[in-house]
Coordinates of C-alpha atoms in Angstrom, one line a residue:
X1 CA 137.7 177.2 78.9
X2 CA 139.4 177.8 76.0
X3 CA 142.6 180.2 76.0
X4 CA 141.9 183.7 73.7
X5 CA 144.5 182.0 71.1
X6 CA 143.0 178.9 70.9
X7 CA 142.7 178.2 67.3
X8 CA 138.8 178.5 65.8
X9 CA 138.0 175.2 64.0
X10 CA 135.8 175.8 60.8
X11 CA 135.3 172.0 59.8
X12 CA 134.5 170.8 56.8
X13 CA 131.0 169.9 55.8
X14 CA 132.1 166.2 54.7
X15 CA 134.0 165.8 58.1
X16 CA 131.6 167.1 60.1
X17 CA 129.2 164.5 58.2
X18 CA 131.2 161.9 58.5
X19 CA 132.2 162.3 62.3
X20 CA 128.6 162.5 63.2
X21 CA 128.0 159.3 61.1
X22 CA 130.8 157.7 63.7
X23 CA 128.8 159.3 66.2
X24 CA 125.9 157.6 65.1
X25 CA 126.9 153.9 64.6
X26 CA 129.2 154.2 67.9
X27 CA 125.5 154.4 69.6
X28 CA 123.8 151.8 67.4
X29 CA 126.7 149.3 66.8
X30 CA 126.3 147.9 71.2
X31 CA 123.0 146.7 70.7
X32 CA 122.9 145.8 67.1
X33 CA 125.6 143.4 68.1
X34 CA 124.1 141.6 71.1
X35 CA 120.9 141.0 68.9
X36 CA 123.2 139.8 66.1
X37 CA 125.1 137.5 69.4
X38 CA 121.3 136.8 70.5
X39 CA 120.3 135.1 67.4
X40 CA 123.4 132.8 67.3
X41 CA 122.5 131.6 70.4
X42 CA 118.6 130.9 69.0
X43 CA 120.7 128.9 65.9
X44 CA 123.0 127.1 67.5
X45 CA 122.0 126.4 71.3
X46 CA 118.5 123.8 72.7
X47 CA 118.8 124.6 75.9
X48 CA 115.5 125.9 77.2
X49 CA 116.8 128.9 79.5
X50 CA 119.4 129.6 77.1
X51 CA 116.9 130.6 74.5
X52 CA 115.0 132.2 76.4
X53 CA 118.3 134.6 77.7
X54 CA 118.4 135.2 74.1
X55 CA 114.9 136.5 73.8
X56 CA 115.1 138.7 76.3
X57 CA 118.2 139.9 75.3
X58 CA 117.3 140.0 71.4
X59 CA 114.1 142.4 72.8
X60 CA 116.2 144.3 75.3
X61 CA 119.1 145.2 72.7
X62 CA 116.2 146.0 69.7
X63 CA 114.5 148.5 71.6
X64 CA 117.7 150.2 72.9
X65 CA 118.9 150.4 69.2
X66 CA 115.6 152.3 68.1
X67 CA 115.3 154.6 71.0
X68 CA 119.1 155.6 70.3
X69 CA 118.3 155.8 66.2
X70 CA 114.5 158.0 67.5
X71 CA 117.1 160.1 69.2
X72 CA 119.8 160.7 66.4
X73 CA 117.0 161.2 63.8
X74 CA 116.2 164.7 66.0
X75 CA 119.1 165.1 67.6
X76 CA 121.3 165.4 64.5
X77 CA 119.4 164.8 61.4
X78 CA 117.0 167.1 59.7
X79 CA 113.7 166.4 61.4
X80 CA 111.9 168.3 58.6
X81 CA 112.0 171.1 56.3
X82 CA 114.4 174.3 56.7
X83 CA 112.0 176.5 59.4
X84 CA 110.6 173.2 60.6
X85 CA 109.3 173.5 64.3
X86 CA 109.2 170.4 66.8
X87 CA 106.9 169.4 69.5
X88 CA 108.8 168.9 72.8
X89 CA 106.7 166.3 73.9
X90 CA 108.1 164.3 70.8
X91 CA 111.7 165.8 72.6
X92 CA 110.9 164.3 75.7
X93 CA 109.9 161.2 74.3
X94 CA 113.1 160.0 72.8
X95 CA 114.8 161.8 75.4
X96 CA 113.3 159.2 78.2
X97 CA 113.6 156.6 75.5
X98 CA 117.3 156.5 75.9
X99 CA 117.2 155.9 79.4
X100 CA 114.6 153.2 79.9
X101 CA 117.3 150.9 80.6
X102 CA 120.6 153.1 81.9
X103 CA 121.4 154.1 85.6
X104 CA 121.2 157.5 84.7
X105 CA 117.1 158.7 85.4
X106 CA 115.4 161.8 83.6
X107 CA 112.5 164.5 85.0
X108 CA 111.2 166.4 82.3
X109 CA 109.3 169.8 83.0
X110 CA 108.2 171.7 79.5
X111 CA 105.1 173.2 78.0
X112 CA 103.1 171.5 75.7
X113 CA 104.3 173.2 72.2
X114 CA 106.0 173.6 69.0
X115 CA 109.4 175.3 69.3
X116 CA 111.6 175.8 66.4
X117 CA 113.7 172.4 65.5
X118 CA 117.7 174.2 66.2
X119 CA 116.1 174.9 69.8
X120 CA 115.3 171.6 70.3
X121 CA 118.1 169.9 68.8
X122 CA 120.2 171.8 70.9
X123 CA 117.8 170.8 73.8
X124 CA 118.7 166.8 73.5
X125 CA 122.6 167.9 72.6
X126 CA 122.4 169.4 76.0
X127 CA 120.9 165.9 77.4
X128 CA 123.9 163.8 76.3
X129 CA 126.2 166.1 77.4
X130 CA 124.4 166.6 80.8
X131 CA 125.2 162.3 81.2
X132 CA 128.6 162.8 80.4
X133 CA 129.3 165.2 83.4
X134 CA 127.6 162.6 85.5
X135 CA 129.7 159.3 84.5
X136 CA 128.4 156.9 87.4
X137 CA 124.8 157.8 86.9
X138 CA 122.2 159.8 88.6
X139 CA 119.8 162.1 87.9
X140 CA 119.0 164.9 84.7
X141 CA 116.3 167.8 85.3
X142 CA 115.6 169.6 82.2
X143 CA 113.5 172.6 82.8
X144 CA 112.3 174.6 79.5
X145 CA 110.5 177.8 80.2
X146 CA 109.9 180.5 78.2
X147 CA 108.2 181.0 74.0
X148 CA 109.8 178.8 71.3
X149 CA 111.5 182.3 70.0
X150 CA 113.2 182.9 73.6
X151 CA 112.9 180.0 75.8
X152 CA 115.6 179.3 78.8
X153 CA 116.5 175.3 79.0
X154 CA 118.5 174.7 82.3
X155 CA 119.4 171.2 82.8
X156 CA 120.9 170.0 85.9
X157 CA 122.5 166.8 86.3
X158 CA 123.2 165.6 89.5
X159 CA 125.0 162.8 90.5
X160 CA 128.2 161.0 92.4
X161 CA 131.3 162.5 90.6
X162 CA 129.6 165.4 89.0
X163 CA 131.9 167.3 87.0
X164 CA 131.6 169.6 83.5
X165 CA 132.6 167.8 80.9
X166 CA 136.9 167.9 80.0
X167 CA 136.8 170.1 77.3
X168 CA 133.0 170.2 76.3
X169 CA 133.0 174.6 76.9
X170 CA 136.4 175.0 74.0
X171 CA 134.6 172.3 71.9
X172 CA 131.0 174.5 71.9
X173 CA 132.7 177.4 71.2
X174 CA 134.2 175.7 68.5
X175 CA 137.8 176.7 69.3
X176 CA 139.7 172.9 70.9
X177 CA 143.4 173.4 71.8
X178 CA 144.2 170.5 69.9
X179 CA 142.6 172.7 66.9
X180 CA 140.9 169.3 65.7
X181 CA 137.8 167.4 66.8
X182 CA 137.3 163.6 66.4
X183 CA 134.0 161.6 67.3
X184 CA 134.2 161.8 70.9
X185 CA 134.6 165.5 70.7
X186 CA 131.6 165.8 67.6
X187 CA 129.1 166.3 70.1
X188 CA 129.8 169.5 72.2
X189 CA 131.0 170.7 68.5
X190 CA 128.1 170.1 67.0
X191 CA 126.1 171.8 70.1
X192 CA 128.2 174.5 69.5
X193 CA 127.2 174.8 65.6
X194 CA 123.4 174.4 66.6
X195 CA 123.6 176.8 69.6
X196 CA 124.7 179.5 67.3
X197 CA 122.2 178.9 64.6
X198 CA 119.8 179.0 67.2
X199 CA 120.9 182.4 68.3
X200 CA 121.7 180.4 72.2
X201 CA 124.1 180.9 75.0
X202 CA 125.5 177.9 76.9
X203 CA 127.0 179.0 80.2
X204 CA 127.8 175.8 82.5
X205 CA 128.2 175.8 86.4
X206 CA 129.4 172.9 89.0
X207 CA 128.3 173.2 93.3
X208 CA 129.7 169.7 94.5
X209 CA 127.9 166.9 92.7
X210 CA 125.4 169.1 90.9
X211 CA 126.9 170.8 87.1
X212 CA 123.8 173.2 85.5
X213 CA 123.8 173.7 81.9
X214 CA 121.8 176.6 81.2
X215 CA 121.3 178.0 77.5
X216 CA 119.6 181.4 77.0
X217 CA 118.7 183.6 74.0
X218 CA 122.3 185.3 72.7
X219 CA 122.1 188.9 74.0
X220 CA 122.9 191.3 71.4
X221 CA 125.5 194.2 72.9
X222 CA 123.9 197.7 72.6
X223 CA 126.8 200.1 71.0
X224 CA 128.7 202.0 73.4
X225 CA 128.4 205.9 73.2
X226 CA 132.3 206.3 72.2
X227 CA 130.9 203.8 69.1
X228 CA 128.1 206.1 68.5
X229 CA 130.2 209.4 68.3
X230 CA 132.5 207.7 66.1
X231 CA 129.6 206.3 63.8
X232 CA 128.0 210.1 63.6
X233 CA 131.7 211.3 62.7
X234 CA 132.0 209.0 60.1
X235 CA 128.2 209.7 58.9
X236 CA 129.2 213.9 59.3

């Protein structure tokens, strides 16, 4: 957690843009490249079995990069007009897209419905972050329950090594130690930012190899009666 001085980081809007553009490409660039590597070999090599590797590696790499680009374009892009709701089986669909071909698995359980877009960015945020506290693979339960206007998500990722992400709770409260946040750190930030537009708590939990990520609807504190006598004083 981060310490109560711990500086608050209000980032710019170009920096913030342009880290989540490094985010971006740092996804894309893996694959792009082994087509680009695949299609060499097509040019330059005969060999039967060789060409063939790099078909099946040309198809393999082109469907990782559009599943990772499917995720980004809800995950951190617009996805539609300001007050734009998103159905969560389109969620879940790009959400399972990125891990057709990774050791990490994912079980979905959600109702069939529209829920507003900052929920469910904040709903696949919370998937890449969930891998991250599993770094040798395993397994991701995201459970949604709940109306699009209060829903609980609880995601729990379970796995050999589990551990809650270094720094990922100061980064989604938007207050690093360092006071600065590069492109490894843009995720949890950006969570953070979307959490709070979404009017979302993030609480995380570890119990040997199992971390829980749970994010619930912001509770409001009612005013204490020593705040009420001094707001009636103030009215008298």
């Amino acid at each position: 957690m981060s310490s109560p001085n711990a500086p608050r980081l209000n980032l710019d809007g170009l920096d913030l843009a342009a880290l989540l553009c490094s985010r971006v490409c740092h996804d894309v660039i893996s694959p792009v490249g082994a087509i680009v590597n695949g299609l060499e070999v097509l040019e330059d090599d005969d060999d039967e079995s060789m060409r063939t590797f790099a078909l099946e590696l040309i198809g393999k790499s082109a469907r990782q990069a559009s599943a990772r680009l499917k995720f980004a374009r809800i995950a951190f892009g617009a996805a539609g007009s300001a007050g734009a709701s998103i159905d969560l089986a389109d969620a879940e669909s790009v959400a399972k897209g990125m891990f057709s071909d990774e050791k990490t698995k994912l079980a979905w359980s959600a109702p069939q419905a529209l829920f507003p877009k900052n929920k469910v960015k904040l709903l696949l945020n919370l998937v890449m972050i969930a891998t991250s506290a599993i770094p040798r693979g395993g397994l991701i339960d995201v459970t949604v329950s709940g109306d699009g206007e209060a829903p609980t998500l609880v995601l729990t990722a379970k796995g050999s090594h589990a551990r809650i992400p270094p720094h990922v709770e100061e980064l989604m409260a938007g207050s690093p130690e360092s006071g600065t946040v590069d492109a490894h750190g843009i995720l949890p930030f950006y969570a953070g930012l979307v959490a709070r537009a979404a009017a979302m708590d993030v609480r995380f939990a570890i119990e040997g190899d199992e971390v829980t990520i749970t994010a619930s609807p912001t509770v409001i504190a009612a005013p204490t009666e020593a705040g009420d006598e001094a707001s009636d004083t103030a009215l008298a």
